Structures are given as C-alpha cells and as structure tokens.
C-alpha cells in the first residue's frame, strides 16, 4: 500500500496541479488515534468526489481486504441498508466485547474445524465462535471487528453511492447507511466531511479512447472540514466538547432501542435490529434526519471551497428520480447534464 500511496502522490502532485486545505487539523486527529487502546470513539470520513473510479485505480484497499463486501440492491436482492456487512460496519465503530456473535442469515453453514474451511476460529478459547461472517449464507469473510486492534475504527464512505459528475458540482441525495454508522455505535464517532474536485477531469465518464488512461495537467483540490461530532479531544480525537445535533439524534435513537427491547423482552446485539427499528416510522425519520445533517456538513465544506449554495431540492430522492434520472435511466448522461455511473 505504501507503493500505491507514493505513486498516487506522484501522479496527483506531479502530473496534475493539486491543492490541499485543512489537512493539518485532520492529521492531528489521526495522530490522537494512533494507539487503538486509547481510542474513545470511531472515525467516519465522508468524501464527495465526482470520480470515484480514479480512487479505485490508485487504491489497493479494494484488493487487500480494506473494504467490506457489499451487495448492491441494483444487482442483488441481498443488498440494502440491513445486509450483514452493515452489522460489521457498526461494530467497527464500537468497542468489544459484543454480547453475541454476528446475526447471520438462517442458511449460514455451521462453523467447520476443517483446515480447508474459510472460517477463522480460536481452537483454544472459543472453538465454536468464528471470526468470519457471511453475506449470503454461503460465502465467508474475515470479521475485522472481532479483533481488539480494530476497536473504534476509521471507516471511509462515499454517501452518494455512485459516480456523479455534475457540471455545477451539485451533490445527489445521500444514502441512509451513513446514519446507521452514527446512530448505532456505543459512542458517537468523530465525523469529518471532505470535498474533492478535479478528479472528474482526470477520469471523466465522457472521455474518449483510451478510456483507461488518466488525463494529466488538471487542477484538483481537496478540502477537509472540521470534526462535526464527538465530544472531547482525548485519545480518540473529537471536538472541543459541546452537545451536537448528532448527540440529540443518538439520544432519541437510544430511547427507541430501549422501548423496543422492553417490548421484545430481550437485548439486541450490537448492529442487530428488530423490524420496528428497521422499518418503524420513528426509526426511518431519525435516519432521514441524521443523513440530512451529514449532507449539510458536507455542504458547509463545499461552501468553504467557494461554490454557491445549491437548491434545497438537490438533497431529495424525488429530485434525482424525476430530473436527474432521465426517465428511469440509471447510467450515462442525464437530462440535467450530469454523468452517472454505478460505483
């Protein structure tokens, strides 16, 4: 990964003109998180960049186990907000021990002691507990949240969920998965919004042959926002303190969870939700509001970059279904001039 990082820097700062803003504060936050044992909360960075495909080319994270396996609803009925990978993501934002192992699909095979089995187990302390999880009842992936060194981890998300290149640099609506990562962990994570632009010129979706070759001599910029959540700067980072809108949303979420646990007569494992917490009106409204607040935080960074305020309707699903979607079109050039591609 060091090799990839060096080559990425050479390309972005040597072959292109790249400026970075607000990096010092972010590096200080990372320095305070170096020791896993001293972390007090997780870290979420949310990035808006119109060319996620470029990041994929320069990142070995996608092949060295630094991403979580995800099903996409557009391609699989196993996708969506409540797939097993989301349980793993919520646990990465929290601290062990977890009360019960992963809640897997009913068809998940039992733990196998065979050396040929993909399951990872500890034969000395817990031979029946696996350090893997399944996304569909048949596959098996290592569960990073099972290891103490991954407590209060750093998760990087693309909340738009796809490549979106708009001529006025407008953002699509954000997916609700980001809300689960904020509302459900045991402690509110640090949240750092980011804005990247210029990459869409390096790998624009309308580029001609040779499409696989990144373009050079482009102007790029990276803007790091302030940490908009978390409390106290201790070993885990955080703001200077104070009660934030995310703290209030988490308080309401905790009340919902406690009410549901009383009704069910049992406690829920970390990341595992009842039907009421998945589909109940209050739960849905809390996720909507949390996602809206995250988008506002990114808009603040966009504004600091010098871009004008957007029309409030840009953050609505209905807007992109009717105007940006091109009459049901999923990819390519849309009616509003934007280019969309599945990530």
PDB file of N, CA and C in Angstrom, residues 42 68 84-104 129-130 132-133 143-147 150-153 155 180-181 184-186 268-273:
ATOM      1  N   UNK A  42     -15.080   5.969  17.265  1.00  0.00           N
ATOM      2  CA  UNK A  42     -14.704   5.688  15.887  1.00  0.00           C
ATOM      3  C   UNK A  42     -14.516   6.961  15.085  1.00  0.00           C
ATOM      4  N   UNK A  68     -15.275  -3.594   2.953  1.00  0.00           N
ATOM      5  CA  UNK A  68     -16.222  -4.608   3.388  1.00  0.00           C
ATOM      6  C   UNK A  68     -17.053  -5.071   2.189  1.00  0.00           C
ATOM      7  N   UNK A  84     -25.811  -8.041   6.198  1.00  0.00           N
ATOM      8  CA  UNK A  84     -24.867  -8.377   7.273  1.00  0.00           C
ATOM      9  C   UNK A  84     -23.627  -7.491   7.334  1.00  0.00           C
ATOM     10  N   UNK A  85     -23.173  -6.985   6.202  1.00  0.00           N
ATOM     11  CA  UNK A  85     -21.986  -6.126   6.219  1.00  0.00           C
ATOM     12  C   UNK A  85     -22.224  -4.865   7.041  1.00  0.00           C
ATOM     13  N   UNK A  86     -23.460  -4.384   7.101  1.00  0.00           N
ATOM     14  CA  UNK A  86     -23.748  -3.204   7.908  1.00  0.00           C
ATOM     15  C   UNK A  86     -23.574  -3.500   9.398  1.00  0.00           C
ATOM     16  N   UNK A  87     -23.865  -4.733   9.819  1.00  0.00           N
ATOM     17  CA  UNK A  87     -23.608  -5.109  11.207  1.00  0.00           C
ATOM     18  C   UNK A  87     -22.109  -4.991  11.498  1.00  0.00           C
ATOM     19  N   UNK A  88     -21.306  -5.499  10.573  1.00  0.00           N
ATOM     20  CA  UNK A  88     -19.858  -5.434  10.741  1.00  0.00           C
ATOM     21  C   UNK A  88     -19.379  -3.988  10.798  1.00  0.00           C
ATOM     22  N   UNK A  89     -19.934  -3.124   9.965  1.00  0.00           N
ATOM     23  CA  UNK A  89     -19.534  -1.713   9.944  1.00  0.00           C
ATOM     24  C   UNK A  89     -19.878  -1.023  11.256  1.00  0.00           C
ATOM     25  N   UNK A  90     -21.078  -1.287  11.777  1.00  0.00           N
ATOM     26  CA  UNK A  90     -21.479  -0.687  13.056  1.00  0.00           C
ATOM     27  C   UNK A  90     -20.551  -1.155  14.167  1.00  0.00           C
ATOM     28  N   UNK A  91     -20.162  -2.426  14.157  1.00  0.00           N
ATOM     29  CA  UNK A  91     -19.281  -2.954  15.193  1.00  0.00           C
ATOM     30  C   UNK A  91     -17.871  -2.389  15.077  1.00  0.00           C
ATOM     31  N   UNK A  92     -17.435  -2.091  13.869  1.00  0.00           N
ATOM     32  CA  UNK A  92     -16.129  -1.461  13.706  1.00  0.00           C
ATOM     33  C   UNK A  92     -16.107  -0.065  14.325  1.00  0.00           C
ATOM     34  N   UNK A  93     -17.270   0.561  14.438  1.00  0.00           N
ATOM     35  CA  UNK A  93     -17.377   1.878  15.052  1.00  0.00           C
ATOM     36  C   UNK A  93     -17.516   1.781  16.570  1.00  0.00           C
ATOM     37  N   UNK A  94     -17.482   0.568  17.113  1.00  0.00           N
ATOM     38  CA  UNK A  94     -17.739   0.352  18.532  1.00  0.00           C
ATOM     39  C   UNK A  94     -16.561  -0.375  19.175  1.00  0.00           C
ATOM     40  N   UNK A  95     -16.765  -0.827  20.399  1.00  0.00           N
ATOM     41  CA  UNK A  95     -15.719  -1.499  21.153  1.00  0.00           C
ATOM     42  C   UNK A  95     -16.195  -2.881  21.601  1.00  0.00           C
ATOM     43  N   UNK A  96     -15.296  -3.867  21.507  1.00  0.00           N
ATOM     44  CA  UNK A  96     -15.609  -5.191  22.005  1.00  0.00           C
ATOM     45  C   UNK A  96     -15.648  -5.152  23.546  1.00  0.00           C
ATOM     46  N   UNK A  97     -16.187  -6.179  24.213  1.00  0.00           N
ATOM     47  CA  UNK A  97     -16.786  -7.377  23.613  1.00  0.00           C
ATOM     48  C   UNK A  97     -18.228  -7.136  23.210  1.00  0.00           C
ATOM     49  N   UNK A  98     -18.667  -7.843  22.170  1.00  0.00           N
ATOM     50  CA  UNK A  98     -20.053  -7.787  21.753  1.00  0.00           C
ATOM     51  C   UNK A  98     -20.793  -8.953  22.405  1.00  0.00           C
ATOM     52  N   UNK A  99     -22.054  -8.722  22.731  1.00  0.00           N
ATOM     53  CA  UNK A  99     -22.782  -9.699  23.540  1.00  0.00           C
ATOM     54  C   UNK A  99     -22.972 -11.032  22.846  1.00  0.00           C
ATOM     55  N   UNK A 100     -23.177 -10.997  21.531  1.00  0.00           N
ATOM     56  CA  UNK A 100     -23.372 -12.239  20.779  1.00  0.00           C
ATOM     57  C   UNK A 100     -22.628 -12.127  19.463  1.00  0.00           C
ATOM     58  N   UNK A 101     -22.306 -13.248  18.837  1.00  0.00           N
ATOM     59  CA  UNK A 101     -21.671 -13.186  17.524  1.00  0.00           C
ATOM     60  C   UNK A 101     -22.622 -12.626  16.488  1.00  0.00           C
ATOM     61  N   UNK A 102     -22.129 -12.529  15.280  1.00  0.00           N
ATOM     62  CA  UNK A 102     -22.916 -11.959  14.188  1.00  0.00           C
ATOM     63  C   UNK A 102     -24.263 -12.641  14.015  1.00  0.00           C
ATOM     64  N   UNK A 103     -25.259 -11.829  13.661  1.00  0.00           N
ATOM     65  CA  UNK A 103     -26.544 -12.384  13.270  1.00  0.00           C
ATOM     66  C   UNK A 103     -26.483 -12.663  11.779  1.00  0.00           C
ATOM     67  N   UNK A 104     -26.362 -13.916  11.406  1.00  0.00           N
ATOM     68  CA  UNK A 104     -26.191 -14.297  10.018  1.00  0.00           C
ATOM     69  C   UNK A 104     -27.488 -14.826   9.446  1.00  0.00           C
ATOM     70  N   UNK A 129     -16.797 -20.361  18.091  1.00  0.00           N
ATOM     71  CA  UNK A 129     -17.015 -18.976  17.656  1.00  0.00           C
ATOM     72  C   UNK A 129     -16.136 -18.695  16.447  1.00  0.00           C
ATOM     73  N   UNK A 130     -16.714 -18.158  15.409  1.00  0.00           N
ATOM     74  CA  UNK A 130     -15.963 -17.874  14.190  1.00  0.00           C
ATOM     75  C   UNK A 130     -15.613 -16.393  14.094  1.00  0.00           C
ATOM     76  N   UNK A 132     -15.260 -15.005  11.285  1.00  0.00           N
ATOM     77  CA  UNK A 132     -15.707 -14.661   9.940  1.00  0.00           C
ATOM     78  C   UNK A 132     -17.203 -14.408   9.973  1.00  0.00           C
ATOM     79  N   UNK A 133     -17.724 -13.886   8.884  1.00  0.00           N
ATOM     80  CA  UNK A 133     -19.172 -13.712   8.762  1.00  0.00           C
ATOM     81  C   UNK A 133     -19.562 -13.940   7.312  1.00  0.00           C
ATOM     82  N   UNK A 143     -13.983 -11.166   9.802  1.00  0.00           N
ATOM     83  CA  UNK A 143     -14.714 -10.115  10.512  1.00  0.00           C
ATOM     84  C   UNK A 143     -13.718  -9.243  11.264  1.00  0.00           C
ATOM     85  N   UNK A 144     -13.313  -8.116  10.711  1.00  0.00           N
ATOM     86  CA  UNK A 144     -12.296  -7.288  11.381  1.00  0.00           C
ATOM     87  C   UNK A 144     -12.726  -6.790  12.755  1.00  0.00           C
ATOM     88  N   UNK A 145     -14.022  -6.651  12.991  1.00  0.00           N
ATOM     89  CA  UNK A 145     -14.485  -6.129  14.277  1.00  0.00           C
ATOM     90  C   UNK A 145     -14.205  -7.091  15.429  1.00  0.00           C
ATOM     91  N   UNK A 146     -13.819  -8.339  15.120  1.00  0.00           N
ATOM     92  CA  UNK A 146     -13.557  -9.318  16.168  1.00  0.00           C
ATOM     93  C   UNK A 146     -12.221  -9.078  16.861  1.00  0.00           C
ATOM     94  N   UNK A 147     -11.378  -8.217  16.299  1.00  0.00           N
ATOM     95  CA  UNK A 147     -10.032  -8.031  16.832  1.00  0.00           C
ATOM     96  C   UNK A 147      -9.927  -6.716  17.597  1.00  0.00           C
ATOM     97  N   UNK A 150      -8.974  -3.324  16.119  1.00  0.00           N
ATOM     98  CA  UNK A 150      -9.907  -2.642  15.228  1.00  0.00           C
ATOM     99  C   UNK A 150     -11.002  -1.898  15.996  1.00  0.00           C
ATOM    100  N   UNK A 151     -10.888  -1.798  17.308  1.00  0.00           N
ATOM    101  CA  UNK A 151     -11.906  -1.086  18.073  1.00  0.00           C
ATOM    102  C   UNK A 151     -11.930   0.372  17.639  1.00  0.00           C
ATOM    103  N   UNK A 152     -13.110   0.930  17.582  1.00  0.00           N
ATOM    104  CA  UNK A 152     -13.297   2.332  17.190  1.00  0.00           C
ATOM    105  C   UNK A 152     -12.489   2.647  15.922  1.00  0.00           C
ATOM    106  N   UNK A 153     -12.779   1.920  14.878  1.00  0.00           N
ATOM    107  CA  UNK A 153     -12.022   2.032  13.632  1.00  0.00           C
ATOM    108  C   UNK A 153     -12.357   3.301  12.858  1.00  0.00           C
ATOM    109  N   UNK A 155     -13.761   4.416   9.237  1.00  0.00           N
ATOM    110  CA  UNK A 155     -14.489   3.982   8.046  1.00  0.00           C
ATOM    111  C   UNK A 155     -14.663   5.170   7.116  1.00  0.00           C
ATOM    112  N   UNK A 180     -26.797   4.798  10.019  1.00  0.00           N
ATOM    113  CA  UNK A 180     -26.600   3.640  10.894  1.00  0.00           C
ATOM    114  C   UNK A 180     -25.242   3.707  11.577  1.00  0.00           C
ATOM    115  N   UNK A 181     -24.217   4.168  10.869  1.00  0.00           N
ATOM    116  CA  UNK A 181     -22.870   4.235  11.436  1.00  0.00           C
ATOM    117  C   UNK A 181     -22.756   5.303  12.511  1.00  0.00           C
ATOM    118  N   UNK A 184     -25.990   4.025  15.759  1.00  0.00           N
ATOM    119  CA  UNK A 184     -25.993   2.742  16.461  1.00  0.00           C
ATOM    120  C   UNK A 184     -24.759   2.388  17.291  1.00  0.00           C
ATOM    121  N   UNK A 185     -23.544   2.891  16.998  1.00  0.00           N
ATOM    122  CA  UNK A 185     -22.387   2.523  17.829  1.00  0.00           C
ATOM    123  C   UNK A 185     -22.560   2.945  19.285  1.00  0.00           C
ATOM    124  N   UNK A 186     -21.739   2.373  20.170  1.00  0.00           N
ATOM    125  CA  UNK A 186     -21.883   2.691  21.587  1.00  0.00           C
ATOM    126  C   UNK A 186     -21.491   4.121  21.916  1.00  0.00           C
ATOM    127  N   UNK A 268     -30.699  -6.399  22.214  1.00  0.00           N
ATOM    128  CA  UNK A 268     -30.223  -6.638  20.863  1.00  0.00           C
ATOM    129  C   UNK A 268     -28.702  -6.569  20.835  1.00  0.00           C
ATOM    130  N   UNK A 269     -28.088  -7.470  20.096  1.00  0.00           N
ATOM    131  CA  UNK A 269     -26.646  -7.428  19.909  1.00  0.00           C
ATOM    132  C   UNK A 269     -26.278  -6.188  19.092  1.00  0.00           C
ATOM    133  N   UNK A 270     -25.043  -5.743  19.229  1.00  0.00           N
ATOM    134  CA  UNK A 270     -24.591  -4.564  18.507  1.00  0.00           C
ATOM    135  C   UNK A 270     -24.778  -4.738  17.000  1.00  0.00           C
ATOM    136  N   UNK A 271     -25.503  -3.810  16.387  1.00  0.00           N
ATOM    137  CA  UNK A 271     -25.724  -3.842  14.947  1.00  0.00           C
ATOM    138  C   UNK A 271     -26.923  -4.649  14.505  1.00  0.00           C
ATOM    139  N   UNK A 272     -27.548  -5.378  15.422  1.00  0.00           N
ATOM    140  CA  UNK A 272     -28.710  -6.200  15.086  1.00  0.00           C
ATOM    141  C   UNK A 272     -29.980  -5.437  15.453  1.00  0.00           C
ATOM    142  N   UNK A 273     -30.934  -5.349  14.512  1.00  0.00           N
ATOM    143  CA  UNK A 273     -32.134  -4.542  14.701  1.00  0.00           C
ATOM    144  C   UNK A 273     -33.394  -5.394  14.597  1.00  0.00           C
TER     145      UNK A 273
END
